[in-house]
Amino acid sequence: MPIILAIESSCDETSVAVCDNGKITANVIANQTIHENYGGVIPELASRVHQQNIVPAVQQALTIAKVDKKQLDGVAFTQGPGLLGSLLVGVSFAKSFALALDLPLISVNHMQAHILAHFIDEPKPKFPFLCLTVSGGHTQIVLVKDYFDMEIVGETLDDAAGEAFDKTAKILSLPYPGGPLIDKHAKEGNPLAYRFPEPQIKELNYSFSGFKTAILYFIRDHQKENPDFIAEHINDICASVQHNIVNILLNKLKKAAKQYHCKEIAIAGGVSANSGLRSALLALKDSLGWNVYIPKFEYCTDNAAMIAIAGYHKFLQGEFVGQEVAPMARMNF
Ligand code: KG4
Ligand code: ZN
């Protein structure tokens, strides 16, 4: 009956969760609004704010879960991948907390945790399944054979899908993170108003760096004729951009499903909150006979509940790390 405290601090969310025997009983997320006007996360600012948020977030999570720290059985934390300074705050806190309370430490890979968020609630995917993991830093198609037996079968060669959303938003003068705002405008626009090229990338890989440049030139050319182009057509621009990114993502996912003869299909990560991606995937569920798994909104973007569920399964397997553990900006499965 383990009770696990979990810490997530890989980017700009300080999050703390409690998992009581496989059930999430608290998931506190302290968002950082300080980055809004910079068009992206400023690493130095992110680590400072984590430092301020982490102790109150832990106290709040324990209060919500109605758990005393003496009742805990383990401390799980994000070891990587992520921003080094941000990770350092969470890893150092987890190590000190575990040392003080003589608790085992559980290291969690952030990208695996996004996928394992599917094991928080029902329905849970059946192994093996394919997961399209789309976030601000990663875009991967992962063949998930077991909780911690995962193989990346395709990934982006440059920018992530979340970056394509965020950089487009910056060009449109929308604040960071731009993904949710593009999604909001897209709901009012025509997805077929403008066309953008689909990059021809080999196998199951992606590329989004050319996309940003295409948008930049597209806006520049239209603004030459109409300086108010963005303001007048923001909904159609957002709907078309979103439609294009979703198509690119799903075309490779369809290819992967065929190649691996797999009909158990999941999405995970911040971009899995996108309404266009969610509805396009549901449409494929019917046309291709897939079993589709879409996370609850609160488990799409960064959260410690996913770290807690991953930590719980590692606890059951007796997989712990020592005090010498250090954060890793890059971390493989
Ligand atoms: O997983 P996440 O919270 O952090 C990373 O691990 O990177 O993902 C953040 C990314 C950002 O790029 C953000 O713009 C994007 O997820 N995002 C969205 C939506 N909500 C968040 N992108 C498109 N549509 C959304 N509704
Ligand atoms: Zn993430």
Short mmCIF file of C-alpha atoms and ligand atoms in Angstrom, two decimals, residues 8 10-13 81 110-111 114 134-138 161-166 176-184 242 268-275 297 300-303 306, ligand 1:
data_model
loop_
_atom_site.label_atom_id
_atom_site.label_comp_id
_atom_site.label_asym_id
_atom_site.label_seq_id
_atom_site.Cartn_x
_atom_site.Cartn_y
_atom_site.Cartn_z
CA GLU A 8 7.94 17.65 -11.26
CA SER A 10 11.48 19.98 -15.61
CA CYS A 11 10.28 23.18 -17.30
CA ASP A 12 8.03 25.99 -16.09
CA GLU A 13 5.51 24.16 -13.91
CA PRO A 81 14.89 15.47 -19.71
CA HIS A 110 9.58 12.90 -17.88
CA MET A 111 8.72 11.59 -21.37
CA HIS A 114 3.71 11.61 -20.05
CA VAL A 134 3.87 15.70 -28.37
CA SER A 135 5.14 18.43 -26.09
CA GLY A 136 7.07 21.69 -26.13
CA GLY A 137 10.41 19.89 -26.35
CA HIS A 138 9.63 16.50 -27.92
CA ALA A 161 5.22 20.14 -32.51
CA GLY A 162 4.68 22.33 -29.43
CA GLU A 163 7.45 24.62 -30.65
CA ALA A 164 5.71 24.89 -34.03
CA PHE A 165 2.60 26.10 -32.19
CA ASP A 166 4.57 28.42 -29.88
CA TYR A 176 3.63 32.20 -24.54
CA PRO A 177 2.58 29.39 -24.46
CA GLY A 178 0.89 29.92 -27.80
CA GLY A 179 -0.56 26.43 -28.31
CA PRO A 180 -3.74 26.94 -26.23
CA LEU A 181 -4.36 30.38 -27.85
CA ILE A 182 -3.98 29.05 -31.39
CA ASP A 183 -6.39 26.27 -30.41
CA LYS A 184 -8.89 28.88 -29.13
CA GLN A 242 -3.44 23.80 -36.53
CA ALA A 268 0.31 12.30 -24.60
CA GLY A 269 2.11 15.56 -23.72
CA GLY A 270 1.04 19.20 -23.80
CA VAL A 271 -0.05 19.23 -27.46
CA SER A 272 -2.41 16.29 -26.77
CA ALA A 273 -4.63 18.97 -25.15
CA ASN A 274 -5.22 20.38 -28.65
CA SER A 275 -8.89 20.11 -29.60
CA PHE A 297 -6.73 17.84 -19.89
CA CYS A 300 -1.71 16.51 -20.86
CA THR A 301 0.55 19.42 -19.89
CA ASP A 302 3.26 19.03 -17.27
CA ASN A 303 2.00 17.67 -13.95
CA MET A 306 2.14 11.41 -14.10
O1 KG4 B 1 4.14 18.70 -22.03
P1 KG4 B 1 4.24 20.16 -21.86
O2 KG4 B 1 3.38 20.83 -20.81
O3 KG4 B 1 5.71 20.60 -21.54
C1 KG4 B 1 6.83 19.99 -22.10
O4 KG4 B 1 7.20 18.91 -21.61
O5 KG4 B 1 7.32 20.58 -23.08
O6 KG4 B 1 3.95 20.82 -23.29
C2 KG4 B 1 3.92 22.20 -23.47
C3 KG4 B 1 3.54 22.47 -24.91
C4 KG4 B 1 3.67 23.94 -25.31
O7 KG4 B 1 4.37 24.01 -26.53
C5 KG4 B 1 2.22 24.38 -25.47
O8 KG4 B 1 2.03 25.42 -26.41
C6 KG4 B 1 1.58 23.11 -25.95
O9 KG4 B 1 2.18 22.09 -25.16
N1 KG4 B 1 0.13 23.09 -25.75
C7 KG4 B 1 -0.76 23.09 -26.77
C8 KG4 B 1 -2.05 23.13 -26.20
N2 KG4 B 1 -1.90 23.14 -24.83
C9 KG4 B 1 -0.56 23.12 -24.58
N3 KG4 B 1 -0.55 23.07 -28.10
C10 KG4 B 1 -1.64 23.08 -28.89
N4 KG4 B 1 -2.91 23.13 -28.41
C11 KG4 B 1 -3.17 23.16 -27.08
N5 KG4 B 1 -4.43 23.19 -26.62
#
